[in-house]
Coordinates of N, CA, C and O in Angstrom, one line a residue:
A1 N -10.4 6.0 7.5 CA -10.2 4.6 7.8 C -9.7 3.9 6.5 O -8.8 3.1 6.6
F2 N -10.2 4.2 5.4 CA -9.8 3.5 4.2 C -8.3 3.9 3.8 O -7.6 3.1 3.4
S3 N -8.0 5.1 4.1 CA -6.6 5.6 3.8 C -5.6 4.9 4.7 O -4.5 4.7 4.3
I4 N -5.9 4.6 5.9 CA -5.0 3.9 6.8 C -4.7 2.5 6.3 O -3.6 2.0 6.3
G5 N -5.8 1.8 5.9 CA -5.6 0.5 5.3 C -4.7 0.5 4.0 O -3.9 -0.3 3.8
L6 N -5.0 1.6 3.2 CA -4.2 1.8 2.0 C -2.7 2.0 2.3 O -1.9 1.5 1.7
A7 N -2.5 2.9 3.4 CA -1.1 3.2 3.7 C -0.4 2.0 4.2 O 0.8 1.7 3.8
T8 N -1.1 1.1 4.9 CA -0.5 -0.2 5.4 C -0.2 -1.0 4.2 O 0.9 -1.7 4.1
A9 N -1.1 -1.1 3.2 CA -0.8 -1.9 2.0 C 0.3 -1.4 1.2 O 1.2 -2.1 0.8
L10 N 0.5 -0.1 1.2 CA 1.6 0.5 0.4 C 2.9 0.3 1.1 O 3.9 0.1 0.4
I11 N 2.9 0.2 2.4 CA 4.2 -0.2 3.1 C 4.6 -1.6 2.8 O 5.8 -1.8 2.5
V12 N 3.6 -2.5 2.7 CA 3.9 -3.8 2.4 C 4.5 -3.9 0.9 O 5.5 -4.6 0.6
I13 N 3.8 -3.2 0.1 CA 4.3 -3.1 -1.4 C 5.7 -2.5 -1.4 O 6.6 -3.1 -2.2
G14 N 6.0 -1.5 -0.6 CA 7.4 -1.0 -0.6 C 8.4 -2.0 -0.1 O 9.5 -2.1 -0.6
M15 N 8.0 -2.8 0.9 CA 9.0 -3.8 1.3 C 9.2 -4.8 0.2 O 10.3 -5.3 0.0
G16 N 8.1 -5.2 -0.5 CA 8.2 -6.2 -1.6 C 9.1 -5.5 -2.7 O 9.9 -6.2 -3.4
A17 N 9.0 -4.2 -3.0 CA 9.8 -3.5 -4.0 C 11.2 -3.6 -3.6 O 12.1 -3.7 -4.5
L18 N 11.6 -3.4 -2.4 CA 13.0 -3.4 -1.9 C 13.5 -4.8 -2.2 O 14.6 -5.0 -2.7
K19 N 12.8 -5.9 -1.9 CA 13.2 -7.2 -2.1 C 13.4 -7.5 -3.6 O 14.3 -8.1 -4.0
A20 N 12.5 -6.9 -4.4 CA 12.5 -7.1 -5.8 C 13.7 -6.3 -6.4 O 14.4 -6.9 -7.3
R21 N 14.1 -5.2 -5.8 CA 15.3 -4.5 -6.3 C 16.5 -5.3 -6.0 O 17.4 -5.5 -6.8
D22 N 16.6 -5.9 -4.8 CA 17.8 -6.8 -4.4 C 17.9 -7.9 -5.4 O 18.9 -8.3 -5.8
L23 N 16.7 -8.6 -5.6 CA 16.7 -9.8 -6.5 C 17.1 -9.3 -7.9 O 17.9 -10.0 -8.6
M24 N 16.8 -8.2 -8.4 CA 17.1 -7.7 -9.7 C 18.6 -7.5 -9.7 O 19.3 -7.8 -10.8
Q25 N 19.2 -6.9 -8.8 CA 20.6 -6.6 -8.7 C 21.4 -7.9 -8.8 O 22.5 -8.0 -9.4
Q26 N 20.9 -9.0 -8.1 CA 21.6 -10.2 -8.0 C 21.5 -10.9 -9.4 O 22.4 -11.7 -9.8
R27 N 20.4 -10.8 -10.1 CA 20.2 -11.5 -11.3 C 20.4 -10.8 -12.6 O 20.2 -11.3 -13.7
L28 N 20.9 -9.5 -12.5 CA 21.2 -8.8 -13.7 C 22.2 -9.4 -14.6 O 22.2 -9.2 -15.8
S29 N 23.1 -10.2 -14.0 CA 24.1 -10.8 -14.9 C 23.5 -11.9 -15.7 O 24.1 -12.3 -16.8
S30 N 22.4 -12.4 -15.4 CA 21.8 -13.5 -16.2 C 20.9 -12.9 -17.3 O 20.8 -11.6 -17.4
T31 N 20.4 -13.7 -18.1 CA 19.6 -13.2 -19.2 C 18.3 -12.7 -18.8 O 17.7 -13.0 -17.7
M32 N 17.7 -11.8 -19.6 CA 16.4 -11.2 -19.3 C 15.3 -12.3 -19.2 O 14.3 -12.1 -18.4
G33 N 15.3 -13.2 -20.0 CA 14.4 -14.4 -20.0 C 14.2 -15.1 -18.6 O 13.2 -15.5 -18.2
R34 N 15.4 -15.1 -17.9 CA 15.4 -15.7 -16.6 C 14.9 -14.8 -15.5 O 14.5 -15.1 -14.4
L35 N 14.9 -13.4 -15.8 CA 14.6 -12.4 -14.8 C 13.1 -12.3 -14.7 O 12.6 -11.9 -13.7
V36 N 12.4 -12.4 -15.9 CA 10.9 -12.1 -15.9 C 10.2 -13.0 -15.0 O 9.4 -12.5 -14.2
P37 N 10.4 -14.3 -14.9 CA 9.7 -15.1 -13.9 C 9.9 -14.7 -12.5 O 8.9 -14.7 -11.7
V38 N 11.2 -14.3 -12.2 CA 11.5 -13.9 -10.8 C 10.7 -12.6 -10.5 O 10.1 -12.5 -9.4
L39 N 10.7 -11.6 -11.3 CA 10.0 -10.4 -11.1 C 8.5 -10.6 -11.0 O 7.9 -10.0 -10.2
S40 N 8.0 -11.5 -11.9 CA 6.6 -11.8 -11.8 C 6.2 -12.4 -10.5 O 5.2 -12.1 -9.9
A41 N 7.0 -13.3 -10.0 CA 6.8 -14.0 -8.7 C 6.8 -13.0 -7.5 O 6.0 -13.0 -6.6
V42 N 7.8 -12.1 -7.6 CA 8.0 -11.0 -6.6 C 6.7 -10.1 -6.6 O 6.1 -9.7 -5.6
A43 N 6.3 -9.7 -7.8 CA 5.1 -8.9 -7.9 C 3.9 -9.5 -7.3 O 3.0 -8.9 -6.6
I44 N 3.7 -10.8 -7.6 CA 2.5 -11.6 -7.1 C 2.6 -11.7 -5.6 O 1.6 -11.5 -5.0
V45 N 3.8 -11.9 -5.1 CA 3.9 -12.1 -3.7 C 3.7 -10.7 -3.0 O 3.0 -10.6 -1.9
A46 N 4.1 -9.7 -3.6 CA 3.9 -8.2 -3.0 C 2.5 -7.9 -3.0 O 1.9 -7.4 -2.0
V47 N 1.7 -8.2 -4.1 CA 0.3 -8.0 -4.1 C -0.5 -8.8 -3.1 O -1.3 -8.3 -2.4
A48 N -0.1 -10.1 -3.1 CA -0.8 -10.9 -2.1 C -0.5 -10.5 -0.7 O -1.4 -10.5 0.2
G49 N 0.7 -10.2 -0.4 CA 1.1 -9.6 1.0 C 0.3 -8.4 1.2 O -0.2 -8.2 2.4
S50 N 0.1 -7.5 0.3 CA -0.7 -6.3 0.5 C -2.2 -6.6 0.8 O -2.7 -5.9 1.7
V51 N -2.8 -7.5 0.1 CA -4.1 -7.9 0.3 C -4.2 -8.5 1.7 O -5.1 -8.2 2.5
M52 N -3.3 -9.4 2.1 CA -3.4 -10.0 3.4 C -3.3 -9.0 4.5 O -4.0 -9.0 5.5
A53 N -2.3 -8.0 4.3 CA -2.2 -7.0 5.3 C -3.4 -6.1 5.5 O -3.9 -5.7 6.5
G54 N -4.0 -5.8 4.3 CA -5.2 -5.0 4.3 C -6.4 -5.7 5.0 O -7.1 -5.1 5.9
V55 N -6.5 -7.0 4.7 CA -7.6 -7.8 5.4 C -7.3 -7.8 6.9 O -8.2 -7.8 7.7
Y56 N -6.0 -8.1 7.3 CA -5.6 -8.2 8.6 C -6.0 -6.9 9.4 O -6.6 -7.0 10.5
V57 N -5.7 -5.8 8.8 CA -6.1 -4.5 9.5 C -7.5 -4.3 9.6 O -8.0 -4.0 10.7
E58 N -8.3 -4.6 8.5 CA -9.7 -4.5 8.6 C -10.4 -5.4 9.6 O -11.2 -4.9 10.3
R59 N -9.9 -6.6 9.7 CA -10.5 -7.6 10.6 C -10.2 -7.3 12.1 O -11.0 -7.5 12.9
L60 N -9.0 -6.8 12.3 CA -8.6 -6.5 13.7 C -8.9 -5.2 14.2 O -9.1 -5.0 15.4
C61 N -8.9 -4.2 13.3 CA -9.0 -2.8 13.8 C -10.4 -2.2 13.5 O -10.9 -1.3 14.3
F62 N -11.0 -2.5 12.4 CA -12.2 -1.8 12.1 C -13.5 -2.6 12.3 O -14.5 -2.1 12.9
A63 N -13.5 -3.9 11.9 CA -14.7 -4.6 11.9 C -15.2 -4.9 13.4 O -16.4 -4.7 13.6
P64 N -14.3 -5.2 14.3 CA -14.8 -5.4 15.7 C -15.3 -4.2 16.4 O -16.2 -4.3 17.3
L65 N -14.8 -3.0 16.0 CA -15.1 -1.8 16.7 C -16.4 -1.2 16.3 O -17.0 -0.4 17.0
G66 N -16.9 -1.4 15.1 CA -18.2 -0.9 14.6 C -18.2 0.6 14.3 O -17.1 1.3 14.3
V67 N -19.4 1.1 14.2 CA -19.6 2.5 13.9 C -19.3 3.4 15.1 O -19.5 3.1 16.3
G68 N -18.7 4.5 14.8 CA -18.5 5.5 15.8 C -17.2 5.3 16.6 O -17.1 6.0 17.7
A69 N -16.4 4.4 16.3 CA -15.1 4.2 17.0 C -14.0 4.5 16.2 O -13.0 3.9 16.1
G70 N -14.0 5.8 15.5 CA -13.0 6.2 14.6 C -11.6 6.4 15.3 O -10.6 5.9 14.8
V71 N -11.5 7.0 16.5 CA -10.2 7.1 17.2 C -9.7 5.8 17.6 O -8.5 5.5 17.4
A72 N -10.5 4.9 18.1 CA -10.1 3.6 18.5 C -9.6 2.8 17.4 O -8.5 2.1 17.4
S73 N -10.3 2.9 16.2 CA -9.8 2.3 15.0 C -8.5 2.8 14.6 O -7.6 2.0 14.1
M74 N -8.3 4.1 14.6 CA -7.1 4.7 14.2 C -5.9 4.2 15.0 O -4.9 3.8 14.5
V75 N -6.1 4.3 16.3 CA -5.1 3.8 17.3 C -4.8 2.4 17.0 O -3.5 2.0 17.0
S76 N -5.7 1.5 16.9 CA -5.4 0.1 16.7 C -4.8 -0.2 15.4 O -3.9 -1.1 15.4
S77 N -5.1 0.6 14.4 CA -4.4 0.4 13.1 C -2.9 0.8 13.2 O -2.1 0.2 12.5
F78 N -2.6 1.9 14.0 CA -1.2 2.2 14.2 C -0.5 1.0 14.9 O 0.7 0.7 14.6
A79 N -1.2 0.4 15.8 CA -0.5 -0.8 16.5 C -0.3 -1.9 15.6 O 0.8 -2.5 15.6
I80 N -1.2 -2.1 14.6 CA -1.0 -3.1 13.6 C 0.2 -2.8 12.7 O 1.0 -3.6 12.3
W81 N 0.2 -1.5 12.4 CA 1.3 -1.0 11.5 C 2.6 -1.3 12.2 O 3.6 -1.8 11.5
M82 N 2.7 -1.0 13.5 CA 3.9 -1.3 14.1 C 4.3 -2.8 14.2 O 5.4 -3.2 14.1
Q83 N 3.3 -3.7 14.3 CA 3.5 -5.1 14.3 C 4.1 -5.5 12.9 O 5.0 -6.2 12.9
L84 N 3.5 -5.0 11.9 CA 3.9 -5.3 10.5 C 5.3 -4.8 10.3 O 6.2 -5.5 9.7
E85 N 5.6 -3.5 10.8 CA 7.0 -3.1 10.7 C 8.0 -3.9 11.4 O 9.1 -4.2 10.8
Q86 N 7.7 -4.3 12.6 CA 8.6 -5.2 13.3 C 8.8 -6.6 12.6 O 9.9 -7.1 12.7
A87 N 7.7 -7.1 12.1 CA 7.8 -8.4 11.5 C 8.7 -8.2 10.3 O 9.5 -9.1 10.0
S88 N 8.6 -7.2 9.5 CA 9.4 -7.0 8.3 C 11.0 -6.8 8.7 O 11.8 -7.3 8.0
L89 N 11.2 -6.1 9.9 CA 12.5 -6.0 10.3 C 13.1 -7.4 10.8 O 14.4 -7.6 10.6
L90 N 12.3 -8.2 11.3 CA 12.7 -9.5 11.8 C 13.0 -10.4 10.6 O 14.0 -11.2 10.6
M91 N 12.1 -10.3 9.6 CA 12.3 -11.1 8.4 C 13.4 -10.7 7.5 O 14.1 -11.5 6.9
L92 N 13.6 -9.4 7.4 CA 14.6 -8.8 6.4 C 15.5 -7.9 7.3 O 15.5 -6.6 7.0
P93 N 16.3 -8.3 8.2 CA 17.2 -7.5 9.0 C 18.2 -6.6 8.1 O 18.5 -5.5 8.5
R94 N 18.7 -7.2 7.0 CA 19.6 -6.4 6.2 C 19.0 -5.2 5.5 O 19.6 -4.4 5.0
H95 N 17.7 -5.2 5.4 CA 17.0 -4.2 4.6 C 16.3 -3.1 5.5 O 15.3 -2.5 5.1
S96 N 16.9 -2.8 6.6 CA 16.3 -1.8 7.5 C 17.0 -0.5 7.2 O 17.3 0.3 8.2
Y97 N 17.3 -0.1 6.0 CA 17.8 1.2 5.6 C 16.8 2.0 4.9 O 15.8 1.6 4.4
P98 N 17.1 3.3 4.7 CA 16.2 4.2 4.0 C 15.9 3.7 2.6 O 16.7 3.0 2.0
F99 N 14.8 4.1 2.0 CA 14.4 3.8 0.7 C 15.5 4.1 -0.3 O 15.9 5.3 -0.3
P100 N 15.9 3.2 -1.1 CA 17.0 3.5 -2.0 C 16.6 4.4 -3.2 O 15.4 4.4 -3.5
S101 N 17.5 4.9 -3.9 CA 17.2 5.8 -5.0 C 16.7 4.9 -6.1 O 17.3 3.8 -6.4
L102 N 15.7 5.3 -6.8 CA 15.1 4.6 -7.9 C 15.9 4.8 -9.2 O 15.8 3.9 -10.1
T103 N 16.7 5.8 -9.3 CA 17.4 6.1 -10.6 C 18.9 6.3 -10.1 O 19.2 6.6 -9.0
S104 N 19.7 6.1 -11.2 CA 21.1 6.5 -10.9 C 21.5 7.8 -11.6 O 22.7 8.1 -11.7
G105 N 20.5 8.5 -12.0 CA 20.8 9.8 -12.8 C 21.3 10.9 -11.8 O 21.3 10.8 -10.6
E106 N 21.7 12.0 -12.5 CA 22.2 13.1 -11.7 C 20.9 13.9 -11.1 O 19.9 13.8 -11.6
L107 N 21.3 14.8 -10.2 CA 20.2 15.6 -9.6 C 19.8 16.6 -10.6 O 20.6 17.1 -11.4
L108 N 18.5 16.9 -10.6 CA 17.9 18.0 -11.4 C 18.0 19.3 -10.7 O 17.6 19.4 -9.5
S109 N 18.5 20.3 -11.3 CA 18.6 21.6 -10.6 C 17.9 22.7 -11.5 O 18.2 22.7 -12.7
V110 N 17.0 23.5 -10.9 CA 16.3 24.6 -11.6 C 16.6 25.8 -10.7 O 16.0 25.9 -9.7
G111 N 17.5 26.6 -11.1 CA 18.0 27.7 -10.2 C 18.5 27.2 -8.8 O 19.3 26.2 -8.9
P112 N 18.1 27.6 -7.7 CA 18.5 27.1 -6.4 C 17.9 25.8 -6.0 O 18.3 25.3 -5.0
L113 N 16.9 25.4 -6.7 CA 16.2 24.2 -6.3 C 16.8 22.9 -6.9 O 17.1 22.9 -8.1
V114 N 17.2 21.9 -6.1 CA 17.7 20.7 -6.6 C 16.8 19.6 -6.1 O 16.3 19.5 -5.0
V115 N 16.5 18.7 -7.1 CA 15.6 17.6 -7.0 C 16.1 16.4 -7.5 O 16.6 16.3 -8.5
R116 N 16.0 15.2 -6.7 CA 16.4 13.9 -7.2 C 15.3 13.5 -8.2 O 14.1 13.6 -7.9
P117 N 15.7 12.8 -9.2 CA 14.8 12.3 -10.3 C 13.7 11.3 -9.7 O 12.6 11.3 -10.1
D118 N 14.2 10.5 -8.7 CA 13.2 9.5 -8.2 C 12.1 10.2 -7.4 O 11.0 9.7 -7.2
Y119 N 12.4 11.3 -6.9 CA 11.3 12.1 -6.1 C 10.2 12.5 -7.1 O 9.0 12.5 -6.7
L120 N 10.7 12.9 -8.3 CA 9.6 13.2 -9.3 C 8.9 12.0 -9.8 O 7.6 12.0 -10.0
I121 N 9.6 10.9 -9.8 CA 8.9 9.6 -10.2 C 7.8 9.3 -9.1 O 6.6 8.9 -9.4
M122 N 8.2 9.4 -7.8 CA 7.3 9.1 -6.7 C 6.1 10.1 -6.7 O 5.0 9.8 -6.4
L123 N 6.4 11.4 -7.0 CA 5.3 12.4 -7.1 C 4.3 12.1 -8.2 O 3.1 12.0 -8.0
A124 N 4.9 11.6 -9.4 CA 3.9 11.2 -10.4 C 3.1 9.9 -10.1 O 1.9 9.9 -10.4
A125 N 3.8 9.0 -9.4 CA 3.0 7.8 -9.0 C 1.9 8.1 -8.0 O 0.9 7.7 -8.0
M126 N 2.3 9.1 -7.0 CA 1.2 9.5 -6.1 C 0.1 10.2 -6.7 O -1.0 9.9 -6.4
L127 N 0.4 11.0 -7.7 CA -0.7 11.7 -8.4 C -1.6 10.7 -9.2 O -2.8 10.9 -9.2
A128 N -1.0 9.7 -9.8 CA -1.7 8.8 -10.6 C -2.6 7.8 -9.6 O -3.7 7.6 -9.9
I129 N -2.0 7.5 -8.5 CA -2.8 6.7 -7.5 C -3.9 7.5 -6.9 O -5.1 7.0 -6.7
T130 N -3.7 8.8 -6.6 CA -4.8 9.6 -6.1 C -5.8 9.9 -7.1 O -7.1 9.7 -6.8
A131 N -5.6 10.0 -8.4 CA -6.6 10.1 -9.4 C -7.3 8.8 -9.6 O -8.6 8.8 -9.7
A132 N -6.6 7.7 -9.5 CA -7.3 6.4 -9.7 C -8.3 6.2 -8.4 O -9.4 5.7 -8.6
L133 N -7.9 6.6 -7.2 CA -8.7 6.4 -6.1 C -9.9 7.3 -6.2 O -11.1 6.9 -5.8
H134 N -9.7 8.5 -6.7 CA -10.9 9.5 -6.9 C -11.9 8.9 -7.9 O -13.1 8.9 -7.6
L135 N -11.4 8.3 -9.0 CA -12.3 7.7 -10.0 C -13.0 6.5 -9.3 O -14.2 6.3 -9.5
L136 N -12.3 5.7 -8.5 CA -12.9 4.5 -7.9 C -14.0 4.9 -6.9 O -15.0 4.3 -6.9
L137 N -13.7 6.0 -6.1 CA -14.6 6.3 -5.1 C -15.9 7.2 -5.6 O -16.9 7.1 -5.0
Y138 N -15.6 7.9 -6.7 CA -16.7 8.8 -7.1 C -17.3 8.4 -8.5 O -18.3 9.1 -8.9
R139 N -16.8 7.4 -9.1 CA -17.4 7.0 -10.5 C -17.8 5.6 -10.6 O -18.1 5.1 -11.7
T140 N -17.7 4.8 -9.5 CA -18.1 3.4 -9.5 C -19.2 3.1 -8.5 O -19.4 3.8 -7.6
R141 N -19.9 1.9 -8.7 CA -20.9 1.5 -7.8 C -20.3 1.1 -6.5 O -20.8 1.3 -5.4
F142 N -19.1 0.6 -6.6 CA -18.3 0.2 -5.3 C -18.1 1.4 -4.5 O -18.2 1.4 -3.3
G143 N -17.6 2.5 -5.1 CA -17.3 3.8 -4.5 C -18.5 4.3 -3.8 O -18.5 4.8 -2.7
L144 N -19.7 4.3 -4.6 CA -20.9 4.8 -4.0 C -21.4 3.9 -2.8 O -21.7 4.6 -1.7
G145 N -21.2 2.7 -2.9 CA -21.5 1.8 -1.7 C -20.6 2.1 -0.6 O -21.1 2.1 0.6
L146 N -19.4 2.2 -0.8 CA -18.4 2.5 0.3 C -18.7 3.8 1.0 O -18.7 3.9 2.2
R147 N -19.0 4.8 0.1 CA -19.3 6.1 0.7 C -20.6 6.1 1.6 O -20.8 6.7 2.6
A148 N -21.6 5.2 1.1 CA -22.8 5.1 1.8 C -22.6 4.4 3.2 O -23.1 4.8 4.1
I149 N -21.7 3.4 3.1 CA -21.4 2.7 4.4 C -20.7 3.6 5.4 O -21.0 3.6 6.6
I150 N -19.8 4.4 4.9 CA -19.1 5.3 5.7 C -20.0 6.4 6.4 O -20.0 6.7 7.5
E151 N -21.0 6.8 5.6 CA -22.0 7.8 6.1 C -22.9 7.2 7.1 O -23.1 7.7 8.2
N152 N -23.5 6.0 6.8 CA -24.5 5.3 7.7 C -24.5 3.9 7.3 O -25.2 3.5 6.4
S153 N -23.8 3.0 8.0 CA -23.8 1.6 7.6 C -25.1 0.9 7.7 O -25.5 0.0 6.9
V154 N -26.0 1.3 8.7 CA -27.2 0.7 8.8 C -28.2 1.0 7.6 O -28.8 0.1 7.0
A155 N -28.2 2.3 7.2 CA -29.0 2.7 6.1 C -28.5 2.0 4.9 O -29.2 1.6 3.9
A156 N -27.1 1.9 4.7 CA -26.5 1.2 3.6 C -26.9 -0.3 3.5 O -27.3 -0.7 2.4
S157 N -27.0 -0.9 4.6 CA -27.3 -2.3 4.7 C -28.8 -2.5 4.3 O -29.2 -3.3 3.6
L158 N -29.6 -1.6 4.8 CA -31.1 -1.6 4.6 C -31.4 -1.3 3.0 O -32.4 -1.8 2.5
S159 N -30.5 -0.6 2.4 CA -30.7 -0.3 0.9 C -30.1 -1.4 0.0 O -30.1 -1.2 -1.2
G160 N -29.6 -2.5 0.6 CA -29.2 -3.6 -0.1 C -27.6 -3.7 -0.4 O -27.2 -4.6 -1.1
I161 N -26.9 -3.0 0.3 CA -25.4 -3.0 0.2 C -24.9 -4.0 1.2 O -25.2 -4.0 2.4
D162 N -24.1 -5.0 0.7 CA -23.5 -5.9 1.6 C -22.3 -5.3 2.4 O -21.2 -5.2 1.8
V163 N -22.5 -4.8 3.5 CA -21.6 -4.0 4.3 C -20.3 -4.8 4.6 O -19.2 -4.3 4.3
R164 N -20.4 -5.9 5.0 CA -19.2 -6.8 5.4 C -18.4 -7.0 4.1 O -17.1 -6.8 4.2
S165 N -19.0 -7.4 3.1 CA -18.3 -7.7 1.8 C -17.6 -6.5 1.3 O -16.4 -6.5 0.9
T166 N -18.3 -5.3 1.3 CA -17.8 -4.2 0.7 C -16.6 -3.6 1.6 O -15.6 -3.2 1.0
M167 N -16.7 -3.7 2.9 CA -15.6 -3.3 3.7 C -14.4 -4.2 3.5 O -13.3 -3.7 3.5
L168 N -14.6 -5.5 3.3 CA -13.5 -6.4 3.2 C -12.8 -6.1 1.9 O -11.6 -6.1 1.7
K169 N -13.6 -5.8 0.8 CA -13.0 -5.4 -0.5 C -12.2 -4.1 -0.4 O -11.2 -3.9 -1.0
A170 N -12.7 -3.2 0.4 CA -12.1 -1.9 0.6 C -10.7 -2.0 1.2 O -9.7 -1.3 0.8
F171 N -10.5 -3.0 2.0 CA -9.2 -3.2 2.7 C -8.3 -4.2 2.0 O -7.1 -4.3 2.2
A172 N -8.9 -4.9 1.0 CA -8.1 -5.9 0.3 C -7.6 -5.2 -1.0 O -6.7 -4.9 -1.4

């Protein structure tokens, strides 16, 4: 359940990154001092959009269905994902193309294997995010509370964990 909300948030971040890339290409002719506020604003909007999408998914797909509705939650989160995808296509019709290359460098080849450099960047980012999530879930009080809620939300509530607040934070 947590990973579905995270995937939705990452989709929104990806859409924000595409918009940021387009803005950067348009503004590269100007000075760097003028570019920093634009990038900061785009980053803030992307993070805010991700938080809103996560809360949207949690409130519509998981909170109303309660415990034991894993399949229904998953199906409803796919429906929300499709809504968000269609909304992004309506808002940004020019941007409905595959994810652009992050680098303009040449392909890396090791024997018969050929790899684009941006694939390695995405792999490194995925490994870093996975490590950060592991640390969050297994080394913090928040992670312990979240795991307790997933195991048994009633017992977690009785032990003093604010289930509603913790789930909202998990999707935000």
